[in-house]
PDB file of C-alpha atoms in Angstrom:
ATOM      1  CA  MET P 103     -17.368  17.386 -12.966  1.00  0.00           C
ATOM      2  CA  ARG P 104     -20.034  14.667 -12.615  1.00  0.00           C
ATOM      3  CA  LEU P 105     -18.692  13.030 -15.769  1.00  0.00           C
ATOM      4  CA  LEU P 106     -15.126  13.058 -14.473  1.00  0.00           C
ATOM      5  CA  LYS P 107     -16.201  11.370 -11.229  1.00  0.00           C
ATOM      6  CA  LYS P 108     -18.110   8.798 -13.293  1.00  0.00           C
ATOM      7  CA  GLU P 109     -14.959   8.210 -15.389  1.00  0.00           C
ATOM      8  CA  TRP P 110     -12.887   7.766 -12.202  1.00  0.00           C
ATOM      9  CA  LEU P 111     -15.400   5.330 -10.702  1.00  0.00           C
ATOM     10  CA  THR P 112     -15.610   3.435 -13.990  1.00  0.00           C
ATOM     11  CA  SER P 113     -11.827   3.149 -14.405  1.00  0.00           C
ATOM     12  CA  HIS P 114     -11.022   2.519 -10.765  1.00  0.00           C
ATOM     13  CA  GLY P 115     -14.008   0.534  -9.508  1.00  0.00           C
ATOM     14  CA  LYS P 116     -16.770   1.408  -7.101  1.00  0.00           C
ATOM     15  CA  ASN P 117     -15.188   0.234  -3.848  1.00  0.00           C
ATOM     16  CA  ASN P 118     -15.131   3.591  -2.065  1.00  0.00           C
ATOM     17  CA  ILE P 119     -12.246   4.831  -4.131  1.00  0.00           C
ATOM     18  CA  LEU P 120     -13.363   8.448  -3.683  1.00  0.00           C
ATOM     19  CA  GLY P 121     -13.403   8.158   0.061  1.00  0.00           C
ATOM     20  CA  LYS P 122     -13.511   5.967   3.136  1.00  0.00           C
ATOM     21  CA  VAL P 123     -16.109   5.980   5.885  1.00  0.00           C
ATOM     22  CA  ALA P 124     -15.684   4.840   9.456  1.00  0.00           C
ATOM     23  CA  ARG P 125     -18.814   3.515  11.096  1.00  0.00           C
ATOM     24  CA  GLU P 126     -19.611   1.723  14.272  1.00  0.00           C
ATOM     25  CA  GLU P 127     -22.964  -0.020  14.599  1.00  0.00           C
ATOM     26  CA  GLY P 128     -24.291   2.124  11.769  1.00  0.00           C
ATOM     27  CA  ARG P 129     -23.171   5.343  13.380  1.00  0.00           C
ATOM     28  CA  LEU P 130     -20.811   7.644  11.468  1.00  0.00           C
ATOM     29  CA  LYS P 131     -17.493   8.149  13.266  1.00  0.00           C
ATOM     30  CA  GLY P 132     -15.643   9.895  10.471  1.00  0.00           C
ATOM     31  CA  PHE P 133     -14.787   9.997   6.764  1.00  0.00           C
ATOM     32  CA  ILE P 134     -12.206  11.121   4.292  1.00  0.00           C
ATOM     33  CA  GLN P 135     -12.864  12.181   0.705  1.00  0.00           C
ATOM     34  CA  PHE P 136     -10.124  12.120  -1.950  1.00  0.00           C
ATOM     35  CA  GLY P 137      -9.426  11.636  -5.596  1.00  0.00           C
ATOM     36  CA  PRO P 138      -7.610  12.817  -8.716  1.00  0.00           C
ATOM     37  CA  THR P 139      -7.146  16.585  -8.837  1.00  0.00           C
ATOM     38  CA  LYS P 140      -9.086  16.908 -12.068  1.00  0.00           C
ATOM     39  CA  LEU P 141     -12.258  15.999 -10.185  1.00  0.00           C
ATOM     40  CA  TYR P 142     -11.958  19.088  -7.967  1.00  0.00           C
ATOM     41  CA  PRO P 143     -11.941  22.319 -10.006  1.00  0.00           C
ATOM     42  CA  GLN P 144     -12.576  24.305  -6.799  1.00  0.00           C
ATOM     43  CA  GLN P 145      -8.879  23.787  -5.985  1.00  0.00           C
ATOM     44  CA  PHE P 146      -8.211  26.842  -8.244  1.00  0.00           C
ATOM     45  CA  ASN P 147     -10.240  29.015  -5.837  1.00  0.00           C
ATOM     46  CA  TYR P 148      -7.598  28.655  -3.078  1.00  0.00           C
ATOM     47  CA  LYS P 149      -4.812  31.239  -2.900  1.00  0.00           C
ATOM     48  CA  SER P 150      -2.357  28.410  -2.189  1.00  0.00           C
ATOM     49  CA  GLY P 151      -3.634  26.285  -5.155  1.00  0.00           C
ATOM     50  CA  PRO P 152      -3.576  24.600  -7.459  1.00  0.00           C
ATOM     51  CA  VAL P 153      -2.585  21.077  -6.363  1.00  0.00           C
ATOM     52  CA  SER P 154       0.466  19.477  -7.910  1.00  0.00           C
ATOM     53  CA  PRO P 155      -0.363  17.313 -10.948  1.00  0.00           C
ATOM     54  CA  ASP P 156       1.431  14.276  -9.452  1.00  0.00           C
ATOM     55  CA  ALA P 157      -0.685  14.313  -6.288  1.00  0.00           C
ATOM     56  CA  MET P 158      -4.010  12.900  -5.201  1.00  0.00           C
ATOM     57  CA  LEU P 159      -6.138  15.503  -3.391  1.00  0.00           C
ATOM     58  CA  ILE P 160      -7.748  15.029   0.009  1.00  0.00           C
ATOM     59  CA  THR P 161     -10.823  17.324  -0.007  1.00  0.00           C
ATOM     60  CA  CYS P 162     -12.463  16.505   3.288  1.00  0.00           C
ATOM     61  CA  LEU P 163     -11.460  14.886   6.518  1.00  0.00           C
ATOM     62  CA  PHE P 164     -14.083  14.765   9.238  1.00  0.00           C
ATOM     63  CA  ILE P 165     -14.151  13.051  12.646  1.00  0.00           C
ATOM     64  CA  ALA P 166     -17.233  13.326  14.873  1.00  0.00           C
ATOM     65  CA  LYS P 167     -16.337  15.168  18.081  1.00  0.00           C
ATOM     66  CA  GLU P 168     -16.884  12.196  20.304  1.00  0.00           C
ATOM     67  CA  TYR P 169     -14.380  10.130  18.332  1.00  0.00           C
ATOM     68  CA  ARG P 170     -11.584  12.690  18.084  1.00  0.00           C
ATOM     69  CA  ARG P 171      -8.096  12.026  19.538  1.00  0.00           C
ATOM     70  CA  ARG P 172      -8.495   8.288  19.202  1.00  0.00           C
ATOM     71  CA  GLY P 173      -6.374   7.737  16.104  1.00  0.00           C
ATOM     72  CA  LEU P 174      -9.233   7.638  13.645  1.00  0.00           C
ATOM     73  CA  ALA P 175      -7.996  10.553  11.560  1.00  0.00           C
ATOM     74  CA  ARG P 176      -4.575   8.892  11.222  1.00  0.00           C
ATOM     75  CA  LEU P 177      -6.244   5.692  10.171  1.00  0.00           C
ATOM     76  CA  LEU P 178      -8.296   7.430   7.461  1.00  0.00           C
ATOM     77  CA  LEU P 179      -5.198   9.313   6.258  1.00  0.00           C
ATOM     78  CA  SER P 180      -3.305   6.044   6.038  1.00  0.00           C
ATOM     79  CA  LEU P 181      -6.119   4.481   3.945  1.00  0.00           C
ATOM     80  CA  ALA P 182      -6.057   7.457   1.563  1.00  0.00           C
ATOM     81  CA  GLU P 183      -2.280   7.081   1.355  1.00  0.00           C
ATOM     82  CA  GLU P 184      -2.626   3.394   0.469  1.00  0.00           C
ATOM     83  CA  VAL P 185      -5.038   4.224  -2.349  1.00  0.00           C
ATOM     84  CA  ALA P 186      -2.748   6.929  -3.682  1.00  0.00           C
ATOM     85  CA  GLN P 187       0.180   4.474  -3.669  1.00  0.00           C
ATOM     86  CA  GLN P 188      -1.968   1.836  -5.395  1.00  0.00           C
ATOM     87  CA  TYR P 189      -2.665   4.238  -8.242  1.00  0.00           C
ATOM     88  CA  ASN P 190       0.956   5.431  -8.446  1.00  0.00           C
ATOM     89  CA  TYR P 191       0.547   8.986  -7.182  1.00  0.00           C
ATOM     90  CA  ALA P 192       3.818  10.579  -6.063  1.00  0.00           C
ATOM     91  CA  ALA P 193       2.140  12.387  -3.153  1.00  0.00           C
ATOM     92  CA  ILE P 194      -1.097  13.328  -1.396  1.00  0.00           C
ATOM     93  CA  GLU P 195      -2.049  16.950  -0.841  1.00  0.00           C
ATOM     94  CA  ALA P 196      -4.714  18.858   1.029  1.00  0.00           C
ATOM     95  CA  PHE P 197      -5.793  22.389   1.780  1.00  0.00           C
ATOM     96  CA  ALA P 198      -5.414  22.277   5.521  1.00  0.00           C
ATOM     97  CA  ARG P 199      -7.051  24.840   7.744  1.00  0.00           C
ATOM     98  CA  LYS P 200      -5.200  27.112  10.208  1.00  0.00           C
ATOM     99  CA  GLY P 201      -6.856  28.142  13.450  1.00  0.00           C
ATOM    100  CA  SER P 202      -9.853  25.903  13.498  1.00  0.00           C
ATOM    101  CA  THR P 203     -10.524  22.250  14.187  1.00  0.00           C
ATOM    102  CA  ASP P 204     -14.138  22.470  12.988  1.00  0.00           C
ATOM    103  CA  ASN P 205     -13.800  22.585   9.215  1.00  0.00           C
ATOM    104  CA  PRO P 206     -14.206  20.126   6.368  1.00  0.00           C
ATOM    105  CA  SER P 207     -10.576  20.079   5.270  1.00  0.00           C
ATOM    106  CA  GLY P 208      -9.029  19.167   8.614  1.00  0.00           C
ATOM    107  CA  PRO P 209      -6.680  21.148  10.889  1.00  0.00           C
ATOM    108  CA  ILE P 210      -3.130  21.794   9.738  1.00  0.00           C
ATOM    109  CA  GLU P 211      -1.726  20.429  13.022  1.00  0.00           C
ATOM    110  CA  LEU P 212      -3.100  16.983  12.185  1.00  0.00           C
ATOM    111  CA  PHE P 213      -1.573  16.931   8.715  1.00  0.00           C
ATOM    112  CA  LEU P 214       1.816  18.147   9.984  1.00  0.00           C
ATOM    113  CA  ALA P 215       1.802  15.487  12.749  1.00  0.00           C
ATOM    114  CA  TYR P 216       1.085  12.833  10.086  1.00  0.00           C
ATOM    115  CA  GLY P 217       4.171  13.818   8.040  1.00  0.00           C
ATOM    116  CA  PHE P 218       2.796  16.395   5.657  1.00  0.00           C
ATOM    117  CA  GLU P 219       4.851  19.520   4.915  1.00  0.00           C
ATOM    118  CA  ILE P 220       3.636  22.957   3.918  1.00  0.00           C
ATOM    119  CA  LEU P 221       4.067  23.233   0.139  1.00  0.00           C
ATOM    120  CA  LYS P 222       2.417  26.652  -0.353  1.00  0.00           C
ATOM    121  CA  ASN P 223       1.656  28.752   2.720  1.00  0.00           C
ATOM    122  CA  ASP P 224      -1.457  30.814   3.146  1.00  0.00           C
ATOM    123  CA  GLU P 225      -2.895  32.579   6.208  1.00  0.00           C
ATOM    124  CA  GLU P 226      -6.026  30.420   6.189  1.00  0.00           C
ATOM    125  CA  PHE P 227      -5.663  27.386   3.884  1.00  0.00           C
ATOM    126  CA  PRO P 228      -2.023  26.314   3.239  1.00  0.00           C
ATOM    127  CA  LEU P 229      -1.497  23.568   0.760  1.00  0.00           C
ATOM    128  CA  VAL P 230       0.188  20.604   2.496  1.00  0.00           C
ATOM    129  CA  ARG P 231       1.912  17.651   0.856  1.00  0.00           C
ATOM    130  CA  LYS P 232       3.154  14.222   1.849  1.00  0.00           C
ATOM    131  CA  VAL P 233       5.536  12.486  -0.559  1.00  0.00           C
ATOM    132  CA  LEU P 234       4.787   8.807  -0.818  1.00  0.00           C
TER     133      LEU P 234
END
């Protein structure tokens, strides 16, 4: 996997292409991690996987508690969407989490509010997709 990430960085540059970080005065407010599906073999461990071959995968979306409900998650999702469009992906997908806001993948309610649809349902981690 390390080699694949190195290939991705080499072919797509090193300007935060695998994620975006939101900081304020050096303090972490939130971040989003994403990339080509081949970089994330753990996608096959999800009951609702794997991710579609035409999609870029969002693997982590985190917002610090004190910065939640201020539009930061939507901003980070829009930045990931821009990168996906720039590299001609047809969609972005994520394994959203049901029933918890404290998880690395992000709550399903957030993704649905941002225009994602459930592609493959699961009781804990449905696969959600937004066509670009």
